[in-house]
Amino acid sequence: MMAREKRKIIITGGAGFIGSNFVRHWCQNYPEDRVVVLDALTYAGNRLSLKTLEGLPNFRFVQGNICDRPLVSSLLAEEEVDTIAHLAAESHVDRSILGPDAFIQTNVIGTFTLLESFRQHWQSRGKPEGDRFLHVSTDEVYGSLSSSDSAFTETTPYAPNSPYSASKAGSDHLARAYFHTYGLPTIITNCSNNYGPYHYPEKLIPLMCINILLGKPLPVYGDGQNIRDWLYVEDHCQALDLVIHRGQPGETYNIGGNNEAKNLDLVNMLCALMQDLAPELPISPPEKLITFVKDRPGHDRRYAIDASKIKRELGWVPQQTLEKGLRSTIDWYLSNRNWWQPLLSEEYQAYYRSVYQS
Ligand code: NAD
Ligand code: TYD
């Protein structure tokens, strides 16, 4: 077998949920690679999520904004980067409804800044063939499905419905255009909802787990019948790893968990698992805490991913079942209170009130 070439990779958003899992995955699997994390440490970024990697000889953390072109360009040159895994984003739909500005700035302008800096860097180095720009995106760009529609494929037309998904769609189009116009080796991945360790408390699964532990109401939007497809974050990291090593520049790969669930069913499942795994809950059974609240404006009804292309071309299939993945996730939240408790700050409470009491 040919020896694998070492990479010098920048991972943007590496202090976020998927980013920190991906950085850990990369450092564990490719300890000889240079790994530079570029992260602005917004409310969603947390250096504690990378604590086990600090001090490794090939690891460097840079606090900085992807919109800062001089910073990005000098990092690319200084570190002789050949690979960008771009995960930095504003990622929460409810926040995009409260204030879309940051989403346009980071997701659209930030992605443009990275692409343009990388294009100049790549051209100045003679367009090496093995260079990659992996643009990590979401299934939400495809819009909403009804219960009878078939799942999203890579050729489903874009129809984003929230400021978040519209900003991600814009960034996907830029990544695509940089391949077609300049030949920049970009690859786009569109993934379904992730869950697992280091997930910020505002998202459905951690929010419900934490509220069950605190005996607080479990706010289910609308009728609770919206459907999401759930993927364990390590399965996503494995897919991104394969796409970087074996994916075709200019291509898009859909990534999904084959785990569609209605929100209400998922919340009931979490209640049952928490009852099983957590020693003493303040309110038992926790199902008593389920509360239907006002629906999210423009709430997409259903997402579903057809992941047959990545299976066929790269041999990727998710390893984790929903129940097993949820069990590991709950275990992690039970043994890592020191990670999530400080995140329930006054600022977070103000955000929470603005979403759930309006
Ligand atoms: P996250 O919100 O947990 O983390 C985002 C990270 O990006 C944070 O560390 C934050 O500090 C950083 N960041 C934000 N703005 C920045 C800026 N301007 N400059 C530098 N860093 C900045 O997000 P996540 O859930 O880990 O998502 C990662 C990527 O995966 C995003 O692109 C998202 O759209 C995509 N995605 C997420 C999911 C999901 O279920 N979470 C599903 C599919 C795709
Ligand atoms: P979320 O985790 O915000 O991911 P996304 O909106 O990107 O899919 O929400 C997942 C689903 O759960 C979505 O249909 C909205 C719903 N939801 C609730 O019912 N209550 C909540 O408190 C949250 C945060 C989400």
Tab-separated table of C-alpha atoms and ligand atoms in Angstrom:
chain	number	residue	atom	x	y	z
A	1	MET	CA	0.000	0.000	0.000
A	2	MET	CA	1.209	3.538	-0.766
A	3	ALA	CA	2.179	5.581	2.262
A	4	ARG	CA	-0.349	8.255	3.107
A	5	GLU	CA	0.864	11.811	2.481
A	6	LYS	CA	0.861	13.992	5.587
A	7	ARG	CA	-1.611	16.862	5.533
A	8	LYS	CA	-1.464	20.362	6.927
A	9	ILE	CA	-5.047	21.068	7.732
A	10	ILE	CA	-6.943	24.104	9.021
A	11	ILE	CA	-10.208	23.194	10.717
A	12	THR	CA	-12.473	26.221	11.046
A	13	GLY	CA	-15.062	26.134	13.814
A	14	GLY	CA	-12.953	23.502	15.579
A	15	ALA	CA	-14.138	24.640	19.021
A	16	GLY	CA	-17.795	24.017	18.147
A	17	PHE	CA	-19.836	20.837	18.399
A	18	ILE	CA	-18.998	18.942	15.197
A	19	GLY	CA	-15.713	20.798	14.795
A	20	SER	CA	-14.294	19.681	18.148
A	21	ASN	CA	-15.334	16.079	17.510
A	22	PHE	CA	-13.751	16.272	14.067
A	23	VAL	CA	-10.490	17.768	15.393
A	24	ARG	CA	-10.279	14.953	17.958
A	25	HIS	CA	-11.006	12.390	15.253
A	26	TRP	CA	-8.269	13.827	13.028
A	27	CYS	CA	-5.631	14.108	15.754
A	28	GLN	CA	-6.310	10.538	16.879
A	29	ASN	CA	-6.241	9.033	13.395
A	30	TYR	CA	-3.484	11.152	11.837
A	31	PRO	CA	-1.172	12.203	14.681
A	32	GLU	CA	1.566	13.020	12.170
A	33	ASP	CA	-0.553	15.722	10.476
A	34	ARG	CA	-0.335	19.421	11.356
A	35	VAL	CA	-3.747	20.500	12.700
A	36	VAL	CA	-4.570	24.187	13.082
A	37	VAL	CA	-7.940	25.188	14.518
A	38	LEU	CA	-9.256	28.608	13.536
A	39	ASP	CA	-12.201	29.606	15.689
A	40	ALA	CA	-13.594	32.973	16.801
A	41	LEU	CA	-14.922	31.486	20.075
A	42	THR	CA	-18.416	32.896	19.697
A	43	TYR	CA	-21.010	31.858	22.288
A	44	ALA	CA	-20.971	28.395	20.605
A	45	GLY	CA	-17.203	27.906	20.686
A	46	ASN	CA	-15.503	26.433	23.733
A	47	ARG	CA	-11.817	25.713	24.216
A	48	LEU	CA	-12.676	23.190	26.916
A	49	SER	CA	-13.993	20.977	24.126
A	50	LEU	CA	-10.403	20.668	22.854
A	51	LYS	CA	-8.750	20.348	26.253
A	52	THR	CA	-7.412	16.835	25.682
A	53	LEU	CA	-5.512	18.033	22.585
A	54	GLU	CA	-3.863	21.171	23.965
A	55	GLY	CA	-0.141	20.591	24.200
A	56	LEU	CA	0.081	18.013	21.412
A	57	PRO	CA	3.120	18.921	19.280
A	58	ASN	CA	1.216	19.093	15.964
A	59	PHE	CA	-1.826	20.933	17.295
A	60	ARG	CA	-2.324	24.703	17.269
A	61	PHE	CA	-5.324	26.765	18.288
A	62	VAL	CA	-5.794	30.226	16.781
A	63	GLN	CA	-8.566	32.460	18.032
A	64	GLY	CA	-9.696	34.450	15.018
A	65	ASN	CA	-12.517	35.259	12.657
A	66	ILE	CA	-12.888	33.596	9.259
A	67	CYS	CA	-13.966	37.016	7.888
A	68	ASP	CA	-10.492	38.413	8.722
A	69	ARG	CA	-8.778	38.090	5.347
A	70	PRO	CA	-5.245	39.171	6.382
A	71	LEU	CA	-5.330	36.679	9.264
A	72	VAL	CA	-6.611	33.827	7.084
A	73	SER	CA	-4.095	34.539	4.301
A	74	SER	CA	-1.128	34.742	6.649
A	75	LEU	CA	-2.135	31.523	8.432
A	76	LEU	CA	-2.403	29.670	5.121
A	77	ALA	CA	1.064	30.830	4.096
A	78	GLU	CA	2.746	30.419	7.470
A	79	GLU	CA	1.408	26.890	8.001
A	80	GLU	CA	1.736	25.888	4.306
A	81	VAL	CA	-1.818	24.616	4.484
A	82	ASP	CA	-2.991	22.075	1.886
A	83	THR	CA	-6.425	21.267	3.327
A	84	ILE	CA	-9.265	23.304	4.779
A	85	ALA	CA	-12.133	21.626	6.591
A	86	HIS	CA	-14.613	24.464	6.932
A	87	LEU	CA	-17.042	23.963	9.785
A	88	ALA	CA	-17.239	27.457	11.273
A	89	ALA	CA	-20.762	28.812	11.069
A	90	GLU	CA	-23.618	30.364	12.907
A	91	SER	CA	-25.650	27.188	13.197
A	92	HIS	CA	-28.869	27.643	15.174
A	93	VAL	CA	-32.129	28.245	13.273
A	94	ASP	CA	-33.885	29.963	16.203
A	95	ARG	CA	-31.030	32.458	16.560
A	96	SER	CA	-31.162	33.137	12.818
A	97	ILE	CA	-34.820	34.094	13.231
A	98	LEU	CA	-34.043	36.440	16.156
A	99	GLY	CA	-31.089	38.068	14.327
A	100	PRO	CA	-29.934	37.007	10.862
A	101	ASP	CA	-27.014	39.475	10.513
A	102	ALA	CA	-24.326	37.243	12.018
A	103	PHE	CA	-25.469	34.390	9.759
A	104	ILE	CA	-24.912	36.388	6.598
A	105	GLN	CA	-21.605	37.670	7.899
A	106	THR	CA	-20.070	34.376	9.009
A	107	ASN	CA	-21.757	31.872	6.708
A	108	VAL	CA	-21.681	33.877	3.471
A	109	ILE	CA	-18.918	36.483	3.832
A	110	GLY	CA	-16.777	34.197	6.005
A	111	THR	CA	-16.968	31.322	3.511
A	112	PHE	CA	-16.205	33.717	0.661
A	113	THR	CA	-13.166	35.027	2.559
A	114	LEU	CA	-11.833	31.502	3.101
A	115	LEU	CA	-12.428	30.491	-0.514
A	116	GLU	CA	-10.780	33.599	-1.904
A	117	SER	CA	-7.764	33.370	0.430
A	118	PHE	CA	-7.377	29.655	-0.311
A	119	ARG	CA	-7.660	30.254	-4.073
A	120	GLN	CA	-4.760	32.737	-3.984
A	121	HIS	CA	-2.698	30.476	-1.734
A	122	TRP	CA	-3.391	27.421	-3.928
A	123	GLN	CA	-2.564	29.298	-7.141
A	124	SER	CA	0.622	30.746	-5.702
A	125	ARG	CA	1.777	27.218	-4.809
A	126	GLY	CA	1.175	25.932	-8.363
A	127	LYS	CA	-2.270	24.351	-7.771
A	128	PRO	CA	-1.176	21.122	-6.038
A	129	GLU	CA	-3.468	18.246	-6.990
A	130	GLY	CA	-3.992	16.889	-3.513
A	131	ASP	CA	-5.212	20.157	-1.971
A	132	ARG	CA	-8.779	20.146	-0.671
A	133	PHE	CA	-11.384	22.636	0.539
A	134	LEU	CA	-14.126	20.704	2.322
A	135	HIS	CA	-17.235	22.820	2.791
A	136	VAL	CA	-19.450	21.304	5.489
A	137	SER	CA	-23.109	22.078	4.983
A	138	THR	CA	-26.576	20.941	5.934
A	139	ASP	CA	-29.589	19.124	4.503
A	140	GLU	CA	-31.658	22.206	5.425
A	141	VAL	CA	-30.627	23.890	2.140
A	142	TYR	CA	-33.023	21.528	0.321
A	143	GLY	CA	-36.078	22.853	2.190
A	144	SER	CA	-38.952	20.856	3.631
A	145	LEU	CA	-40.424	17.453	2.683
A	146	SER	CA	-43.916	16.096	3.188
A	147	SER	CA	-44.285	12.641	4.734
A	148	SER	CA	-44.695	11.020	1.299
A	149	ASP	CA	-41.814	12.803	-0.502
A	150	SER	CA	-38.664	10.856	-1.268
A	151	ALA	CA	-35.472	11.776	0.576
A	152	PHE	CA	-33.080	14.558	-0.540
A	153	THR	CA	-30.481	13.523	-3.091
A	154	GLU	CA	-27.481	15.540	-4.291
A	155	THR	CA	-29.588	16.830	-7.202
A	156	THR	CA	-32.607	17.984	-5.191
A	157	PRO	CA	-33.127	21.681	-6.000
A	158	TYR	CA	-32.194	24.129	-3.250
A	159	ALA	CA	-35.182	25.665	-1.422
A	160	PRO	CA	-33.946	27.085	1.908
A	161	ASN	CA	-36.627	28.413	4.268
A	162	SER	CA	-34.809	29.990	7.224
A	163	PRO	CA	-32.153	32.709	7.338
A	164	TYR	CA	-29.787	29.968	8.569
A	165	SER	CA	-30.436	27.602	5.674
A	166	ALA	CA	-30.461	30.473	3.156
A	167	SER	CA	-27.045	31.609	4.361
A	168	LYS	CA	-25.710	28.038	4.153
A	169	ALA	CA	-27.182	27.705	0.648
A	170	GLY	CA	-25.387	30.910	-0.373
A	171	SER	CA	-22.093	29.547	0.911
A	172	ASP	CA	-22.634	26.197	-0.877
A	173	HIS	CA	-23.148	28.067	-4.161
A	174	LEU	CA	-19.879	29.935	-3.632
A	175	ALA	CA	-17.966	26.704	-2.943
A	176	ARG	CA	-19.468	25.187	-6.086
A	177	ALA	CA	-18.656	28.251	-8.194
A	178	TYR	CA	-15.008	28.255	-7.061
A	179	PHE	CA	-14.625	24.747	-8.446
A	180	HIS	CA	-16.319	25.515	-11.754
A	181	THR	CA	-14.647	28.873	-12.331
A	182	TYR	CA	-11.172	28.416	-10.899
A	183	GLY	CA	-10.829	24.651	-10.578
A	184	LEU	CA	-10.332	25.064	-6.825
A	185	PRO	CA	-10.705	21.536	-5.383
A	186	THR	CA	-13.804	22.176	-3.281
A	187	ILE	CA	-16.125	19.422	-2.075
A	188	ILE	CA	-19.495	20.026	-0.421
A	189	THR	CA	-21.168	17.757	2.127
A	190	ASN	CA	-24.816	18.155	3.147
A	191	CYS	CA	-25.556	16.388	6.395
A	192	SER	CA	-28.604	15.733	8.547
A	193	ASN	CA	-29.009	16.619	12.254
A	194	ASN	CA	-26.041	15.535	14.359
A	195	TYR	CA	-26.068	14.615	18.031
A	196	GLY	CA	-23.441	13.479	20.523
A	197	PRO	CA	-20.899	14.849	23.036
A	198	TYR	CA	-20.036	18.589	23.196
A	199	HIS	CA	-23.362	19.672	21.675
A	200	TYR	CA	-24.293	23.189	22.808
A	201	PRO	CA	-27.344	23.204	25.150
A	202	GLU	CA	-29.626	25.236	22.834
A	203	LYS	CA	-30.162	22.321	20.397
A	204	LEU	CA	-33.028	19.833	20.803
A	205	ILE	CA	-31.250	16.771	22.242
A	206	PRO	CA	-28.933	18.443	24.790
A	207	LEU	CA	-31.677	20.907	25.730
A	208	MET	CA	-34.076	18.089	26.568
A	209	CYS	CA	-31.442	16.064	28.473
A	210	ILE	CA	-30.410	19.079	30.535
A	211	ASN	CA	-34.004	20.146	31.257
A	212	ILE	CA	-34.873	16.605	32.388
A	213	LEU	CA	-31.903	16.699	34.781
A	214	LEU	CA	-33.001	20.105	36.087
A	215	GLY	CA	-36.714	19.230	36.253
A	216	LYS	CA	-37.594	22.009	33.802
A	217	PRO	CA	-40.356	21.963	31.122
A	218	LEU	CA	-39.505	20.194	27.846
A	219	PRO	CA	-40.603	22.650	25.151
A	220	VAL	CA	-41.884	20.865	22.035
A	221	TYR	CA	-42.609	23.190	19.115
A	222	GLY	CA	-46.045	23.046	17.442
A	223	ASP	CA	-47.570	19.567	17.326
A	224	GLY	CA	-44.232	17.755	17.751
A	225	GLN	CA	-44.763	15.881	14.476
A	226	ASN	CA	-41.853	17.474	12.583
A	227	ILE	CA	-39.354	14.894	11.418
A	228	ARG	CA	-35.563	15.047	11.508
A	229	ASP	CA	-32.951	12.471	10.504
A	230	TRP	CA	-30.383	11.962	13.290
A	231	LEU	CA	-26.713	11.086	12.833
A	232	TYR	CA	-24.219	10.350	15.599
A	233	VAL	CA	-21.432	12.927	15.339
A	234	GLU	CA	-18.583	10.378	15.144
A	235	ASP	CA	-20.256	8.812	12.098
A	236	HIS	CA	-20.296	12.271	10.515
A	237	CYS	CA	-16.590	12.762	11.300
A	238	GLN	CA	-15.775	9.441	9.660
A	239	ALA	CA	-17.698	10.505	6.539
A	240	LEU	CA	-15.848	13.850	6.379
A	241	ASP	CA	-12.527	12.031	6.765
A	242	LEU	CA	-13.377	9.777	3.794
A	243	VAL	CA	-14.555	12.711	1.688
A	244	ILE	CA	-11.275	14.565	2.253
A	245	HIS	CA	-9.177	11.522	1.398
A	246	ARG	CA	-11.235	9.944	-1.368
A	247	GLY	CA	-13.967	12.374	-2.467
A	248	GLN	CA	-13.962	13.943	-5.929
A	249	PRO	CA	-13.377	17.702	-6.180
A	250	GLY	CA	-16.468	19.496	-7.493
A	251	GLU	CA	-18.803	16.857	-6.049
A	252	THR	CA	-21.461	17.000	-3.386
A	253	TYR	CA	-22.074	14.155	-0.913
A	254	ASN	CA	-25.218	13.822	1.183
A	255	ILE	CA	-24.627	12.334	4.636
A	256	GLY	CA	-27.450	10.946	6.773
A	257	GLY	CA	-28.158	8.566	9.619
A	258	ASN	CA	-31.113	6.557	8.266
A	259	ASN	CA	-32.786	7.529	11.520
A	260	GLU	CA	-35.902	9.571	10.879
A	261	ALA	CA	-37.866	10.422	14.015
A	262	LYS	CA	-40.756	12.703	14.920
A	263	ASN	CA	-39.676	15.260	17.514
A	264	LEU	CA	-42.259	14.101	20.041
A	265	ASP	CA	-41.202	10.463	19.664
A	266	LEU	CA	-37.575	11.451	20.110
A	267	VAL	CA	-38.351	13.444	23.264
A	268	ASN	CA	-40.298	10.474	24.664
A	269	MET	CA	-37.352	8.214	23.858
A	270	LEU	CA	-35.002	10.599	25.689
A	271	CYS	CA	-37.330	10.634	28.709
A	272	ALA	CA	-37.338	6.819	28.859
A	273	LEU	CA	-33.546	6.580	28.477
A	274	MET	CA	-32.917	9.278	31.078
A	275	GLN	CA	-35.191	7.469	33.513
A	276	ASP	CA	-33.074	4.400	32.913
A	277	LEU	CA	-29.629	6.022	33.023
A	278	ALA	CA	-29.835	8.993	35.424
A	279	PRO	CA	-29.842	8.107	39.118
A	280	GLU	CA	-32.469	10.438	40.615
A	281	LEU	CA	-34.491	12.788	38.482
A	282	PRO	CA	-36.205	15.770	40.117
A	283	ILE	CA	-39.461	15.021	38.236
A	284	SER	CA	-40.357	11.418	37.501
A	285	PRO	CA	-41.399	10.181	35.077
A	286	PRO	CA	-39.890	13.033	33.038
A	287	GLU	CA	-42.614	12.730	30.368
A	288	LYS	CA	-44.680	14.872	32.773
A	289	LEU	CA	-42.456	17.801	31.789
A	290	ILE	CA	-43.393	17.732	28.085
A	291	THR	CA	-44.980	21.070	27.169
A	292	PHE	CA	-46.200	22.085	23.728
A	293	VAL	CA	-45.067	25.620	22.899
A	294	LYS	CA	-45.601	28.066	20.033
A	295	ASP	CA	-44.239	26.731	16.761
A	296	ARG	CA	-41.010	28.017	15.216
A	297	PRO	CA	-41.839	30.470	12.374
A	298	GLY	CA	-41.346	28.767	8.983
A	299	HIS	CA	-40.646	25.443	10.733
A	300	ASP	CA	-39.599	22.827	8.138
A	301	ARG	CA	-41.796	19.742	8.436
A	302	ARG	CA	-39.447	16.978	7.473
A	303	TYR	CA	-35.852	16.361	6.436
A	304	ALA	CA	-34.633	13.029	5.070
A	305	ILE	CA	-31.352	12.160	3.395
A	306	ASP	CA	-30.653	9.666	0.656
A	307	ALA	CA	-27.035	8.760	1.447
A	308	SER	CA	-26.648	6.153	-1.287
A	309	LYS	CA	-24.014	8.109	-3.240
A	310	ILE	CA	-21.482	8.239	-0.402
A	311	LYS	CA	-22.183	4.567	0.338
A	312	ARG	CA	-21.714	3.570	-3.299
A	313	GLU	CA	-18.686	5.750	-4.048
A	314	LEU	CA	-16.828	5.864	-0.741
A	315	GLY	CA	-18.230	2.875	1.121
A	316	TRP	CA	-19.552	4.954	4.039
A	317	VAL	CA	-22.482	3.817	6.163
A	318	PRO	CA	-23.359	5.061	9.660
A	319	GLN	CA	-22.311	2.666	12.426
A	320	GLN	CA	-24.395	3.882	15.342
A	321	THR	CA	-28.067	3.078	15.939
A	322	LEU	CA	-30.224	5.882	17.342
A	323	GLU	CA	-30.764	4.140	20.669
A	324	LYS	CA	-27.100	3.333	21.227
A	325	GLY	CA	-26.030	6.804	20.143
A	326	LEU	CA	-28.531	8.437	22.484
A	327	ARG	CA	-27.349	6.255	25.362
A	328	SER	CA	-23.714	7.285	24.839
A	329	THR	CA	-24.774	10.909	24.499
A	330	ILE	CA	-26.756	10.824	27.743
A	331	ASP	CA	-23.855	9.100	29.520
A	332	TRP	CA	-21.582	11.866	28.328
A	333	TYR	CA	-23.895	14.640	29.600
A	334	LEU	CA	-24.253	12.830	32.935
A	335	SER	CA	-20.505	12.629	33.448
A	336	ASN	CA	-19.611	16.042	32.021
A	337	ARG	CA	-21.684	18.515	33.997
A	338	ASN	CA	-18.588	20.687	34.347
A	339	TRP	CA	-18.702	21.186	30.571
A	340	TRP	CA	-22.357	22.182	30.213
A	341	GLN	CA	-23.286	23.772	33.543
A	342	PRO	CA	-21.213	26.971	32.980
A	343	LEU	CA	-22.889	27.394	29.569
A	344	LEU	CA	-26.264	28.035	31.222
A	345	SER	CA	-25.129	31.629	31.826
A	346	GLU	CA	-27.207	34.788	32.230
A	347	GLU	CA	-26.667	35.454	28.519
A	348	TYR	CA	-28.008	31.988	27.696
A	349	GLN	CA	-31.026	32.503	29.981
A	350	ALA	CA	-31.811	35.776	28.149
A	351	TYR	CA	-31.665	33.921	24.820
A	352	TYR	CA	-33.860	31.153	26.250
A	353	ARG	CA	-36.492	33.643	27.436
A	354	SER	CA	-36.562	35.360	24.055
A	355	VAL	CA	-37.290	32.093	22.233
A	356	TYR	CA	-39.562	30.337	24.711
A	357	GLN	CA	-41.534	33.210	26.244
A	358	SER	CA	-42.354	35.287	23.181
B	1	NAD	P1	-21.583	25.098	16.337
B	1	NAD	O1	-22.497	26.275	16.388
B	1	NAD	O2	-21.589	24.132	17.488
B	1	NAD	O3	-20.072	25.602	16.197
B	1	NAD	C1	-19.700	26.610	15.318
B	1	NAD	C2	-18.256	27.020	15.636
B	1	NAD	O4	-17.876	28.025	14.693
B	1	NAD	C3	-18.078	27.626	17.031
B	1	NAD	O5	-16.924	27.083	17.647
B	1	NAD	C4	-17.894	29.104	16.749
B	1	NAD	O6	-17.084	29.767	17.730
B	1	NAD	C5	-17.248	29.096	15.393
B	1	NAD	N1	-17.494	30.337	14.631
B	1	NAD	C6	-18.686	30.956	14.434
B	1	NAD	N2	-18.505	32.079	13.703
B	1	NAD	C7	-17.178	32.148	13.419
B	1	NAD	C8	-16.382	33.064	12.690
B	1	NAD	N3	-16.918	34.146	12.095
B	1	NAD	N4	-15.058	32.829	12.586
B	1	NAD	C9	-14.487	31.742	13.182
B	1	NAD	N5	-15.204	30.848	13.897
B	1	NAD	C10	-16.527	31.057	14.018
B	1	NAD	O7	-21.874	24.377	14.967
B	1	NAD	P2	-21.895	22.816	14.614
B	1	NAD	O8	-23.204	22.261	14.997
B	1	NAD	O9	-20.656	22.197	15.111
B	1	NAD	O10	-21.867	22.870	13.024
B	1	NAD	C11	-20.637	22.843	12.307
B	1	NAD	C12	-20.920	22.939	10.824
B	1	NAD	O11	-21.725	21.826	10.429
B	1	NAD	C13	-21.712	24.177	10.420
B	1	NAD	O12	-21.231	24.618	9.187
B	1	NAD	C14	-23.139	23.689	10.280
B	1	NAD	O13	-23.849	24.461	9.351
B	1	NAD	C15	-22.911	22.278	9.785
B	1	NAD	N6	-23.942	21.299	10.121
B	1	NAD	C16	-24.362	21.133	11.399
B	1	NAD	C17	-25.319	20.168	11.686
B	1	NAD	C18	-25.773	19.922	13.110
B	1	NAD	O14	-26.692	19.119	13.310
B	1	NAD	N7	-25.172	20.522	14.108
B	1	NAD	C19	-25.854	19.389	10.669
B	1	NAD	C20	-25.390	19.577	9.355
B	1	NAD	C21	-24.437	20.537	9.098
B	2	TYD	P1	-32.695	21.818	16.352
B	2	TYD	O1	-31.901	20.973	17.286
B	2	TYD	O2	-32.769	23.287	16.626
B	2	TYD	O3	-32.177	21.520	14.875
B	2	TYD	P2	-32.782	22.020	13.431
B	2	TYD	O4	-33.782	23.069	13.638
B	2	TYD	O5	-31.547	22.538	12.774
B	2	TYD	O6	-33.334	20.781	12.801
B	2	TYD	O7	-34.195	21.279	16.334
B	2	TYD	C1	-34.510	19.962	15.951
B	2	TYD	C2	-36.026	19.857	15.877
B	2	TYD	O8	-36.570	20.017	17.196
B	2	TYD	C3	-36.684	20.938	15.034
B	2	TYD	O9	-37.805	20.381	14.349
B	2	TYD	C4	-37.153	21.966	16.049
B	2	TYD	C5	-37.480	21.118	17.256
B	2	TYD	N1	-37.271	21.760	18.578
B	2	TYD	C6	-38.292	21.735	19.547
B	2	TYD	O10	-39.398	21.188	19.321
B	2	TYD	N2	-38.058	22.325	20.751
B	2	TYD	C7	-36.874	22.938	21.039
B	2	TYD	O11	-36.730	23.490	22.157
B	2	TYD	C8	-35.839	22.936	20.053
B	2	TYD	C9	-34.510	23.599	20.327
B	2	TYD	C10	-36.084	22.328	18.839
